[in-house]
Short mmCIF file of C-alpha atoms and ligand atoms in Angstrom, two decimals:
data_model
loop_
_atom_site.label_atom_id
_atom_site.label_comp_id
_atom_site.label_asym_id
_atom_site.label_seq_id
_atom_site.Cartn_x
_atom_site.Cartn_y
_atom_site.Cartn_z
CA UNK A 1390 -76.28 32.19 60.39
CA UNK A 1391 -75.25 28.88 61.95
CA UNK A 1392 -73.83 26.65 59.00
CA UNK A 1393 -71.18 27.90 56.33
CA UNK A 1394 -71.96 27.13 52.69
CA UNK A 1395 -68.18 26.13 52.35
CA UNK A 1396 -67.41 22.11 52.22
CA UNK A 1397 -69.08 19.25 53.03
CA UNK A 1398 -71.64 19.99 55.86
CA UNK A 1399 -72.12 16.95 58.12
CA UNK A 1400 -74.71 15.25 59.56
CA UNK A 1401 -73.61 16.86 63.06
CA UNK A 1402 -73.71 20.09 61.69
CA UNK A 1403 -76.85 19.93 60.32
CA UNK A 1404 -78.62 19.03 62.87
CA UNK A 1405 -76.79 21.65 64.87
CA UNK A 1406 -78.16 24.47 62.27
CA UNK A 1407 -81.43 22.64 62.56
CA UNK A 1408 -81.96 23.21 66.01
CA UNK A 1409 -80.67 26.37 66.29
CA UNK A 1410 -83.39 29.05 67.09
CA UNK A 1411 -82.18 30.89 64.14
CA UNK A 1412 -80.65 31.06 60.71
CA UNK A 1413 -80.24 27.39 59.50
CA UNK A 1414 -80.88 27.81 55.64
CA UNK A 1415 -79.59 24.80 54.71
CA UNK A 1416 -81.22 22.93 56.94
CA UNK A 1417 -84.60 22.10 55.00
CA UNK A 1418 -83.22 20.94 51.53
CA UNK A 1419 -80.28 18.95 52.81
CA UNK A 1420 -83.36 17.25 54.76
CA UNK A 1421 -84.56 16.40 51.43
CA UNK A 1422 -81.39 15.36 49.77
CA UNK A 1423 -82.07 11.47 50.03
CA UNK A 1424 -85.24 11.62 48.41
CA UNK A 1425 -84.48 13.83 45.68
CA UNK A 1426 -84.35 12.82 41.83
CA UNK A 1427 -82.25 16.05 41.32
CA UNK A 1428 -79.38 14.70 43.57
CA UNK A 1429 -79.87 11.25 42.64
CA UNK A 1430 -80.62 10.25 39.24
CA UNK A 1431 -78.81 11.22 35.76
CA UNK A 1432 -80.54 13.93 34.50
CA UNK A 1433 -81.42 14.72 30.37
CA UNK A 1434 -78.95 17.32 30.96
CA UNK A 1435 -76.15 14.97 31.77
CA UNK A 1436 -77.25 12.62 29.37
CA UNK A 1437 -76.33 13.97 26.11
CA UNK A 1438 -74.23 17.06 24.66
CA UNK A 1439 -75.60 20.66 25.00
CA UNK A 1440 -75.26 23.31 22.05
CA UNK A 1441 -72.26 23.84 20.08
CA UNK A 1442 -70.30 27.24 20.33
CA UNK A 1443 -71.93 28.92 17.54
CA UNK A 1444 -75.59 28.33 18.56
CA UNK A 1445 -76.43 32.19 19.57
CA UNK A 1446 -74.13 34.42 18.00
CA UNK A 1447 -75.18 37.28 20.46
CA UNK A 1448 -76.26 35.90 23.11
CA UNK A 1449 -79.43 36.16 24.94
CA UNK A 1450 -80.75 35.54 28.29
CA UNK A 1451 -82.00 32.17 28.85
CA UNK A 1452 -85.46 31.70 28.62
CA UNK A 1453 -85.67 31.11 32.57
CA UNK A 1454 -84.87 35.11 32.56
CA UNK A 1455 -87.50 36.13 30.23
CA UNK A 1456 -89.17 38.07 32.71
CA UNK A 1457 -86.31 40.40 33.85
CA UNK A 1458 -87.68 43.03 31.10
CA UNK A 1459 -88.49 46.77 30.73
CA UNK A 1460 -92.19 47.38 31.04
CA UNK A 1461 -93.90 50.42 31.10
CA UNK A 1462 -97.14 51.73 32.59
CA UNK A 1463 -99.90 51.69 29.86
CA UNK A 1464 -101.88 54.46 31.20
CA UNK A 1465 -99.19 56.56 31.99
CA UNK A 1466 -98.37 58.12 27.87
CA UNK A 1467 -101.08 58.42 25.22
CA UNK A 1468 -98.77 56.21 22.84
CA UNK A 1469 -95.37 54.57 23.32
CA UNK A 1470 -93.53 56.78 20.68
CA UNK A 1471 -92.79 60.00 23.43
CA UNK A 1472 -93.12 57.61 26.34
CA UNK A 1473 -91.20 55.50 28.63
CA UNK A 1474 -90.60 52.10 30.36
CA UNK A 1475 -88.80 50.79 33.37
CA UNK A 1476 -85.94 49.31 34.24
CA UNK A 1477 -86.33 45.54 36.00
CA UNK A 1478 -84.24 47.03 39.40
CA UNK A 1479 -86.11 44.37 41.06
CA UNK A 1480 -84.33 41.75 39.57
CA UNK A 1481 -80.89 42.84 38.93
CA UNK A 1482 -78.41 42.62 41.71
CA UNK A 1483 -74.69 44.56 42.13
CA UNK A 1484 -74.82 48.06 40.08
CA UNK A 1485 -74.45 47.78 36.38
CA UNK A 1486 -77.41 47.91 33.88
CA UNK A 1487 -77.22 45.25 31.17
CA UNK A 1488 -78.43 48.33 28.12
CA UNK A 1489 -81.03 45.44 26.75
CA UNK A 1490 -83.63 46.07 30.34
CA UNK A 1491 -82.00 49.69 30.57
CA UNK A 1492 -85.15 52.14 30.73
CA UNK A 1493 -85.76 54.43 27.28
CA UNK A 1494 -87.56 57.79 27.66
CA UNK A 1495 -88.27 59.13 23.82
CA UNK A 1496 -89.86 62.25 23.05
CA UNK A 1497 -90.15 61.32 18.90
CA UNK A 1498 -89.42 57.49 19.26
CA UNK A 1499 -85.90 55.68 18.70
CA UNK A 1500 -83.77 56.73 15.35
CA UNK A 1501 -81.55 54.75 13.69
CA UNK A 1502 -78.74 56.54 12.85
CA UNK A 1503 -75.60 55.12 11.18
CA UNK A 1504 -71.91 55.90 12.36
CA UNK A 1505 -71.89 56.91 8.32
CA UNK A 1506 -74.43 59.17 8.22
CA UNK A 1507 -73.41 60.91 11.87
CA UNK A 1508 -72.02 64.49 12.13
CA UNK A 1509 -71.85 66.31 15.25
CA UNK A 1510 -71.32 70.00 14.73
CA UNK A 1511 -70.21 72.73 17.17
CA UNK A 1512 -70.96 76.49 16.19
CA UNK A 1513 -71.74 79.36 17.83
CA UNK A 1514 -68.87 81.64 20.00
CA UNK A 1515 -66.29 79.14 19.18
CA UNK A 1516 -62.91 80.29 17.10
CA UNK A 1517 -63.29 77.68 14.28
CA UNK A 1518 -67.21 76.02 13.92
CA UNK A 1519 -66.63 72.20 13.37
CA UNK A 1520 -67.91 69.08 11.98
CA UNK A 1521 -67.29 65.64 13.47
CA UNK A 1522 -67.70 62.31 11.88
CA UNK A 1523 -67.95 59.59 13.82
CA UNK A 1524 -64.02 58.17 12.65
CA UNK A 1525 -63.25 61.60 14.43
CA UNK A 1526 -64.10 61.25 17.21
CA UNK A 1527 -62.56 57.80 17.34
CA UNK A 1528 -59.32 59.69 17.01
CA UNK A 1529 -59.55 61.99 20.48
CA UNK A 1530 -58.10 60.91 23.60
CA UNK A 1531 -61.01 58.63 25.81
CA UNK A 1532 -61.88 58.00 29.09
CA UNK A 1533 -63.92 55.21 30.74
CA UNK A 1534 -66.58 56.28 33.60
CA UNK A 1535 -69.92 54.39 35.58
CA UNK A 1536 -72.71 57.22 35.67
CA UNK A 1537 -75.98 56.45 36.95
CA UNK A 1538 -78.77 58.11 34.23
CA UNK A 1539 -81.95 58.81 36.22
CA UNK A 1540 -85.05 60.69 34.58
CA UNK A 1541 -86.24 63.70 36.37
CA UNK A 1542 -89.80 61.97 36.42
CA UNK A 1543 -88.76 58.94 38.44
CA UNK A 1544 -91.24 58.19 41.32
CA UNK A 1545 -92.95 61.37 39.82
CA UNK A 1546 -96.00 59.45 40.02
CA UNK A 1547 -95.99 59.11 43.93
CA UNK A 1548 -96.42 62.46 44.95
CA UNK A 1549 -99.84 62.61 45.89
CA UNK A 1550 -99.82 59.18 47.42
CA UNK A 1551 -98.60 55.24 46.83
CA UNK A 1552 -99.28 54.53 43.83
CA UNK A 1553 -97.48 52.20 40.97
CA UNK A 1554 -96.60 48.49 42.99
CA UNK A 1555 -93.49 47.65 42.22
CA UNK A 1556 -89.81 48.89 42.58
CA UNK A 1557 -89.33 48.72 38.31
CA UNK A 1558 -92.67 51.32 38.23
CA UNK A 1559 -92.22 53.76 41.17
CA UNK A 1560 -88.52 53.59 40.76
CA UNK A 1561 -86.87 51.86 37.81
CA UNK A 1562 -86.12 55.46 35.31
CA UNK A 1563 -82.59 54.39 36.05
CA UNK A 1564 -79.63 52.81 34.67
CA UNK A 1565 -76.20 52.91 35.78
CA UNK A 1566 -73.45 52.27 32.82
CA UNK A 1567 -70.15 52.05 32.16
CA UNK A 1568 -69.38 54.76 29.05
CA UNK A 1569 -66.07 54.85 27.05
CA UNK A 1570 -66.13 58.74 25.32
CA UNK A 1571 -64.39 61.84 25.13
CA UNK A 1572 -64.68 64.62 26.87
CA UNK A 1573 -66.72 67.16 25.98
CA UNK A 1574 -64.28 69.89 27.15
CA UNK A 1575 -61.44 68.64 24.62
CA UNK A 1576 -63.94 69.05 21.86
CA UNK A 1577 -65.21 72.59 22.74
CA UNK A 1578 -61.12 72.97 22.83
CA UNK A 1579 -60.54 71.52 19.78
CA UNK A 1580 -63.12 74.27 18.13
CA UNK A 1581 -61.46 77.34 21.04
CA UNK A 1582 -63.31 78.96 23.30
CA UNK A 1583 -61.35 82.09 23.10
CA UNK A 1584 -64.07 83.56 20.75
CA UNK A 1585 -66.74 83.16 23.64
CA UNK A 1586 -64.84 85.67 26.24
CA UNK A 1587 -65.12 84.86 29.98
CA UNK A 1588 -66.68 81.40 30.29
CA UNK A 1589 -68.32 82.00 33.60
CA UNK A 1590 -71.58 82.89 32.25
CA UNK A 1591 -71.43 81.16 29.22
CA UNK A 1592 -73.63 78.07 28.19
CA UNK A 1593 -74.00 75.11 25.82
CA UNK A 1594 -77.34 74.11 24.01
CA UNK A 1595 -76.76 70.82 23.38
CA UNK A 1596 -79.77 68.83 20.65
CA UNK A 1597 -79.83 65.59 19.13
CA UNK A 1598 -80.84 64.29 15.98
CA UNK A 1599 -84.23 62.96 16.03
CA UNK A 1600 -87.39 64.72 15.48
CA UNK A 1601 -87.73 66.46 19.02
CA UNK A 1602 -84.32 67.38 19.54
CA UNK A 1603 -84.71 67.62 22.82
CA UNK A 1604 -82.45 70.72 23.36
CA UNK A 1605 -81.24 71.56 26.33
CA UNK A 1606 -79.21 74.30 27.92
CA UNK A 1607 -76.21 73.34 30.08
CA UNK A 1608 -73.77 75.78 31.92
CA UNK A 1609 -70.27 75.93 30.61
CA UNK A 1610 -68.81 75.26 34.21
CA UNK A 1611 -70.55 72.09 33.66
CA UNK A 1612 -69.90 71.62 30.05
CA UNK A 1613 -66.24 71.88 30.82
CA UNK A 1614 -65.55 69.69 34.11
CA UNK A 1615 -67.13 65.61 33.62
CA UNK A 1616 -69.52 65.65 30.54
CA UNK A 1617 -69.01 63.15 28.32
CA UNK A 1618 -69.55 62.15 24.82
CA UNK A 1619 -69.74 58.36 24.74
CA UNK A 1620 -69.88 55.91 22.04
CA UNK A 1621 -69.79 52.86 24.25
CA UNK A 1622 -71.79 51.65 27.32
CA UNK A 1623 -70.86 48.53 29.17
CA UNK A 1624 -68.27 47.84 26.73
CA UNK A 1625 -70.10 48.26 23.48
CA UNK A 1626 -71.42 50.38 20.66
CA UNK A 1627 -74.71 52.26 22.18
CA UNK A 1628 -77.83 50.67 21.47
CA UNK A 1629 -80.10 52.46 19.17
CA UNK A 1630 -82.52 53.26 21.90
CA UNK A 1631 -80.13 54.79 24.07
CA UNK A 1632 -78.57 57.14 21.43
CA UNK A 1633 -76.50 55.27 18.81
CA UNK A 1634 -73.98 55.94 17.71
CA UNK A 1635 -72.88 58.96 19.98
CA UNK A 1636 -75.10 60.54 22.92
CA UNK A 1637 -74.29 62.99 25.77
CA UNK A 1638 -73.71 61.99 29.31
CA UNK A 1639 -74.17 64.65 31.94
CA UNK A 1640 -72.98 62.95 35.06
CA UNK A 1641 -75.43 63.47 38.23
CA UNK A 1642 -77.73 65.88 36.50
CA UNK A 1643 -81.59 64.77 35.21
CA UNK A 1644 -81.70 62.38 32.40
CA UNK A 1645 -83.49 65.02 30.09
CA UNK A 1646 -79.87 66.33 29.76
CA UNK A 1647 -78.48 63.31 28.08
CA UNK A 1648 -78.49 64.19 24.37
CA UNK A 1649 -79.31 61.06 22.24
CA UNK A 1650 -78.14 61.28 18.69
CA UNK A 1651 -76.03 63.84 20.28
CA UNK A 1652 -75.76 66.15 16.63
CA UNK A 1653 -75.08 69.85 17.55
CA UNK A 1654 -73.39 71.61 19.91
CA UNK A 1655 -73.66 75.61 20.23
CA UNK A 1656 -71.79 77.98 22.45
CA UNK A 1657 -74.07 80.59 23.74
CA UNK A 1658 -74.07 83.81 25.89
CA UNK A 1659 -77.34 82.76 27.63
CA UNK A 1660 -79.74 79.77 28.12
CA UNK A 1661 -82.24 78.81 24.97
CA UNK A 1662 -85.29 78.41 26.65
CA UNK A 1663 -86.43 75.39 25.01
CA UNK A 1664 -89.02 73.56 25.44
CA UNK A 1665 -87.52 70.93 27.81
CA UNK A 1666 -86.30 73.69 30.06
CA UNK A 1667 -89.46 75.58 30.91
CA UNK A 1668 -93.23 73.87 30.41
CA UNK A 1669 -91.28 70.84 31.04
CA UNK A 1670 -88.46 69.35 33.46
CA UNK A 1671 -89.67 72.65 35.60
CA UNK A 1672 -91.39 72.18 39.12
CA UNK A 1673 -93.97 73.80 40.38
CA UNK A 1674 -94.86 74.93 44.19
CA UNK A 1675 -97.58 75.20 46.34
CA UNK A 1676 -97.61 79.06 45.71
CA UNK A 1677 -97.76 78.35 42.00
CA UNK A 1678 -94.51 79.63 41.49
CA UNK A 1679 -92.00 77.55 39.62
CA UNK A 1680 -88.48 76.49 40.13
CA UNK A 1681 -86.07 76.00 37.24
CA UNK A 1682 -82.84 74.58 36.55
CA UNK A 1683 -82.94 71.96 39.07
CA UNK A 1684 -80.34 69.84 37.49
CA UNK A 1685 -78.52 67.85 39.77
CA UNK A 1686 -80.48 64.36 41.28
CA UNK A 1687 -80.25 64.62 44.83
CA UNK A 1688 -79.53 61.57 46.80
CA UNK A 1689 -81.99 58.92 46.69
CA UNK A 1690 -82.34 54.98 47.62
CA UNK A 1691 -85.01 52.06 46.95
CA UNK A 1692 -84.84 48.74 48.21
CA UNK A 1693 -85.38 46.68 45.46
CA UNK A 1694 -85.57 42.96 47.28
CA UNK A 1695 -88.23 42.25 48.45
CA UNK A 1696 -90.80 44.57 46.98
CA UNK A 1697 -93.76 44.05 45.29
CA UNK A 1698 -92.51 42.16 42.20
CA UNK A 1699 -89.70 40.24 44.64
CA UNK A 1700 -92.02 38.63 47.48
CA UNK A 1701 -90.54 36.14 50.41
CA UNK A 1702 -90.49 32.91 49.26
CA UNK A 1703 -88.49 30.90 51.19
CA UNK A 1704 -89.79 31.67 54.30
CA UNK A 1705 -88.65 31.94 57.87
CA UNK A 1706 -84.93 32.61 58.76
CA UNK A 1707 -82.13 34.36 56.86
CA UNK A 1708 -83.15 37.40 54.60
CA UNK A 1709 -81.04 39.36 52.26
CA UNK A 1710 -82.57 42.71 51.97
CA UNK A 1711 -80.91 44.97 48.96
CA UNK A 1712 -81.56 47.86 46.81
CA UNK A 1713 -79.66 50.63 45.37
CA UNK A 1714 -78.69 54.09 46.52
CA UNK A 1715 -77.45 56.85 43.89
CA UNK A 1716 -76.53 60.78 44.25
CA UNK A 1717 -76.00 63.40 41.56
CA UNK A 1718 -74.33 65.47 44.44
CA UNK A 1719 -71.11 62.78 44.73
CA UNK A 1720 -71.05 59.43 45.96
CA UNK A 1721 -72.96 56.95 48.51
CA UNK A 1722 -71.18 57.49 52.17
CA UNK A 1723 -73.92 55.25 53.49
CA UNK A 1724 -77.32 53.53 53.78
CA UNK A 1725 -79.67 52.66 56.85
CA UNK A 1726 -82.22 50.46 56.53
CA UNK A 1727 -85.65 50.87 58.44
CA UNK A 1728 -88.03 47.34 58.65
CA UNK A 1729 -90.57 49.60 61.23
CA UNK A 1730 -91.47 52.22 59.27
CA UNK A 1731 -88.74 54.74 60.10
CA UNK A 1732 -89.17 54.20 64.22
CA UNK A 1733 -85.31 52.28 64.05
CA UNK A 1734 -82.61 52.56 61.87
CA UNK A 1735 -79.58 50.00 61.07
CA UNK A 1736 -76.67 50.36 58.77
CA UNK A 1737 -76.32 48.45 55.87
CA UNK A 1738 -73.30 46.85 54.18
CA UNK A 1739 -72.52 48.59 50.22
CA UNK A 1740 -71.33 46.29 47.99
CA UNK A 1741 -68.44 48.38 47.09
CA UNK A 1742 -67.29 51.66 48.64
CA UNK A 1743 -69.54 54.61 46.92
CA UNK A 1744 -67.91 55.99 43.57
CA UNK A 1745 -68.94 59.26 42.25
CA UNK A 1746 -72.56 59.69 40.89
CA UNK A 1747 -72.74 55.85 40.12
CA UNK A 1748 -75.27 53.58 41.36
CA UNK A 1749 -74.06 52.00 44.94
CA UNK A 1750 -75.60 48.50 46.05
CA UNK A 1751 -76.26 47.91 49.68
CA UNK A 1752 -77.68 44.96 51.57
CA UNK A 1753 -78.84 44.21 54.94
CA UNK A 1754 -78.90 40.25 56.18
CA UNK A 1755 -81.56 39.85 58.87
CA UNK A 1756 -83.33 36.46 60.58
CA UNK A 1757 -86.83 37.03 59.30
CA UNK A 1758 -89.33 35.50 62.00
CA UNK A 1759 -92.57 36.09 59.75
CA UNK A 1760 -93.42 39.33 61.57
CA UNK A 1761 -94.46 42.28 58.91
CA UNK A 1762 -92.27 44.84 57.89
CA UNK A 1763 -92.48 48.34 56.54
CA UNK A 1764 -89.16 48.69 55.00
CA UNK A 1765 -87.49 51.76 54.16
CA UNK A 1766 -84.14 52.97 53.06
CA UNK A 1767 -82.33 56.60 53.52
CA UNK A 1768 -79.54 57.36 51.40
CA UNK A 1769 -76.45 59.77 52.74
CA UNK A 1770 -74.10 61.08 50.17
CA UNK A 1771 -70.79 63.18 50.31
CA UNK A 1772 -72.20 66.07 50.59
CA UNK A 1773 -73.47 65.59 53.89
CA UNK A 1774 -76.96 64.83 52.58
CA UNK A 1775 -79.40 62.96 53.80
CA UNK A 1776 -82.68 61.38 51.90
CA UNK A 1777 -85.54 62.96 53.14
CA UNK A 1778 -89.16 61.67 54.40
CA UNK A 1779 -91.76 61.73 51.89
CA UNK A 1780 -93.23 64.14 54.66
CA UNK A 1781 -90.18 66.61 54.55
CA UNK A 1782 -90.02 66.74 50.86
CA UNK A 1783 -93.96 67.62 50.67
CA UNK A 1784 -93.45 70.61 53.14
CA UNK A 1785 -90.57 71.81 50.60
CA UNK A 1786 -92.33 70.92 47.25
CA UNK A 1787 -96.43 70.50 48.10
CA UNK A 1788 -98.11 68.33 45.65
CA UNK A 1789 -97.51 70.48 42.75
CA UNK A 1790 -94.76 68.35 41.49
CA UNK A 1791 -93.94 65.71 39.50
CA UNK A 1792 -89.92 65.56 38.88
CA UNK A 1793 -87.48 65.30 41.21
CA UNK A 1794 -88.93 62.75 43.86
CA UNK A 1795 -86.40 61.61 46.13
CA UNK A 1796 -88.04 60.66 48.92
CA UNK A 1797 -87.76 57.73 51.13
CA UNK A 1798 -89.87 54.89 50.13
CA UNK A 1799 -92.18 52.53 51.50
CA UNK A 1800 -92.87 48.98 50.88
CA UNK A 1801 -95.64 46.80 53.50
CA UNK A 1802 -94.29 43.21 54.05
CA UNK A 1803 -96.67 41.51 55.18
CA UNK A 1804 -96.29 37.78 57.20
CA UNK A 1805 -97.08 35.87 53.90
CA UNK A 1806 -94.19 37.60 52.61
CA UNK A 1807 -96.05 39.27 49.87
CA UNK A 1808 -94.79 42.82 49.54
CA UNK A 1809 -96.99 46.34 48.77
CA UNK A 1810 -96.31 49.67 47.92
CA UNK A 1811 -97.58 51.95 51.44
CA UNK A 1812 -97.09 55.49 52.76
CA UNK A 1813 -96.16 55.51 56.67
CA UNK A 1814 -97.08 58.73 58.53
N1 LIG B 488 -82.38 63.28 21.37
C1 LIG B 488 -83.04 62.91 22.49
N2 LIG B 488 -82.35 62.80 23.64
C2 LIG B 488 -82.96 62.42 24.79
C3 LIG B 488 -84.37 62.20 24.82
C4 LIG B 488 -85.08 62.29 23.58
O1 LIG B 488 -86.29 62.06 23.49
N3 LIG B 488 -84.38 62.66 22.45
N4 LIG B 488 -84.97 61.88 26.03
C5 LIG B 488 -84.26 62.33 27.24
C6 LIG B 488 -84.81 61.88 28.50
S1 LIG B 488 -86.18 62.69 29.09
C7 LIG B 488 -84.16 60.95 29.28
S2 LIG B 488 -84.71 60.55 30.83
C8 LIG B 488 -82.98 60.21 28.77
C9 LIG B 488 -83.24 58.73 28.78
O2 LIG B 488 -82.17 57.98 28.23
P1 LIG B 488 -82.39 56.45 27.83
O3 LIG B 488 -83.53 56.37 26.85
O4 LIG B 488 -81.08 55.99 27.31
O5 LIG B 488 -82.76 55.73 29.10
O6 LIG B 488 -82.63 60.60 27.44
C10 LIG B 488 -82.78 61.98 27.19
N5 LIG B 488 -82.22 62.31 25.91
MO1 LIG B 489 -86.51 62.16 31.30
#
């Protein structure tokens, strides 16, 4: 990039960016800047006031936004009830989810459930069975933590081939909050565990309140070290879709896990079995065989801009290529970014050094010449991980599959700058 955004460019420097053989974004609207009503006459925003403090007491996007919205795939769920839509990723930028475009995934639709009318019980091989209201939780000690929350079905829908076009559909079951709670250790605590023996192969079957449940089985090693249960998200109360007033938030592991309407909490010697835990959330191999208790969300990138929904517009020169890189196994370490299809590899730049099983932003700021791309991103986490090919993950998985998806995707940018989802082999 030739000319700095920073004070008052002059005419020498423009015409300096301008015939540089690269980078001068400035260049064609300063151009402009004579002829331009924008720059030079008052405008009917200047003119007169604009609304008084009380207009929108919970505010709203403004209607220029009114696009950045879930949406979900029609075809994809019989009815919307035990369905699910997708989170905008193509239009958000840094790492937190605003919880009004965060994705829902309901099994019996979205309760609503007063803070008067919640209890949250813990039985089972505990020294005293409790009850919770929701004033007592209020009253344990709480701790403030960014999770990413990624369904087990995300990009589920890719297996077989490129399908869905656009980063919100093949990639957008995510969300990455901020959640005040407690932890769910100092309530199992606060009921003693001394009844349940050695804890090693102990579990917790965790359901909410609405009509599915959605029970799940967790291990008590996991139970006891960063599981939550949060009452906030981004600052305030939970919305009703994502599990007011109280839901479960099982850091790294697949979204299934995250109790809404978090209600009961049992201590058991051995894993329930449910539902969720066997005919579903399961996957299945070439052999037919199935594997089970695949919790944890291995490492996994998208870049969201451009991509289908985000086309080139401005053409030639700089480009700001982004997108998001997550692992259930720790934190980002790093992101390369492919623009031939996987033949070259450069580094990009993270927003903010990786934090543990959060959502990580990265960019990559290249001189776009018009020439098509296939871009690509591969995550690396803490572990030592890397994001594997679509290719690798097949040779693992087959096409038996439909959770756990993490491979390396594809988008075809093309000179026009339009943007489609491809498979390279
Ligand atoms: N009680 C309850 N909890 C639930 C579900 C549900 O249907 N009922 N869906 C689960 C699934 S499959 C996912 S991916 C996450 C989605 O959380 P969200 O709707 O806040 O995005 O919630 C999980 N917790
Ligand atoms: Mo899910």
């Amino acid at each position: 990039m030739t000319m700095s955004f920073k004070g008052k460019p002059s005419r020498r420097a423009f015409l300096k960016g301008a015939v540089a053989a690269t980078g001068s974004i400035a260049g064609a609207s300063m151009a402009n800047a004579a002829g331009d009503p924008l720059i030079t006459q008052v405008q009917e925003w200047a003119s007169g006031t604009g609304d008084g403090v009380d207009a929108t007491l919970y505010g709203m996007p403004i209607q220029f936004e009114s696009d950045v919205i879930r949406r979900n795939v029609e075809w994809l769920t019989a009815d919307t009830i035990s369905s699910i839509n997708f989170t905008p990723i193509h239009a958000l930028d840094g790492t937190i989810t605003p919880q009004g475009c965060a994705f829902e995934r309901h099994h019996s639709g979205a309760i609503e459930l007063s803070k008067a009318d919640y209890r949250l019980m813990i039985n089972g091989l505990v020294d005293t069975p409790l009850v919770f209201t929701y004033e007592d939780l209020e009253r344990f000690p709480r701790e403030n933590h960014v999770y990413f929350c990624e369904c087990a079905a995300n990009t589920g829908m890719e297996w077989a081939g490129a399908q869905l076009n656009g980063a919100q559909f093949t990639h957008g079951m995510i969300h990455n909050m901020e959640y005040s709670g407690i932890p769910l250790r100092a309530l199992l605590e606060e009921a003693g565990l001394d009844a349940a023996g050695d804890l090693k192969d102990k579990w917790v079957y965790v359901e909410g309140a609405d009509a599915s449940s959605n029970g799940r089985s967790i291990p008590m090693e996991k139970a006891l070290d960063d599981v939550l249960v949060a009452f906030k998200a981004n600052g305030e109360a939970l919305r009703k879709e994502h599990g007011y007033p109280v839901r479960l938030v099982v850091p790294g592991w697949e979204g299934n896990m995250w109790i809404k309407w978090l209600r009961r909490i049992e201590v058991t010697t051995q894993a329930i079995e449910s539902r969720e835990e066997t005919s579903k959330y399961t996957d299945t191999l070439e052999d037919g065989t199935s594997r089970k208790w695949t919790w944890v969300m291995d490492a996994k990138s998208v870049v969201t801009s451009p991509s289908p929904q985000a086309p080139i517009k401005h053409g030639h020169g700089p480009l700001v290529i982004t997108g998001l890189a997550w692992s259930g196994r720790g934190s980002i370490t790093g992101v390369d970014v492919s623009i031939d299809g996987g033949k070259n590899w450069q580094e990009a730049r993270l927003g903010a050094p990786g934090t543990d099983k959060a959502l990580s932003r990265f960019y990559l700021d290249i001189d776009w010449n018009g020439e098509e791309m296939f871009l690509q991103s591969r995550a690396r986490d803490s572990s030592g991980y890397v994001q594997p090919s679509k290719e690798e993950l097949r040779e693992v998985r087959g096409l038996n599959s439909i959770y756990h998806n993490n491979c390396i995707q594809t988008w075809w940018v093309k000179a026009d700058g339009e943007a489609e989802n491809v498979e390279v082999s």
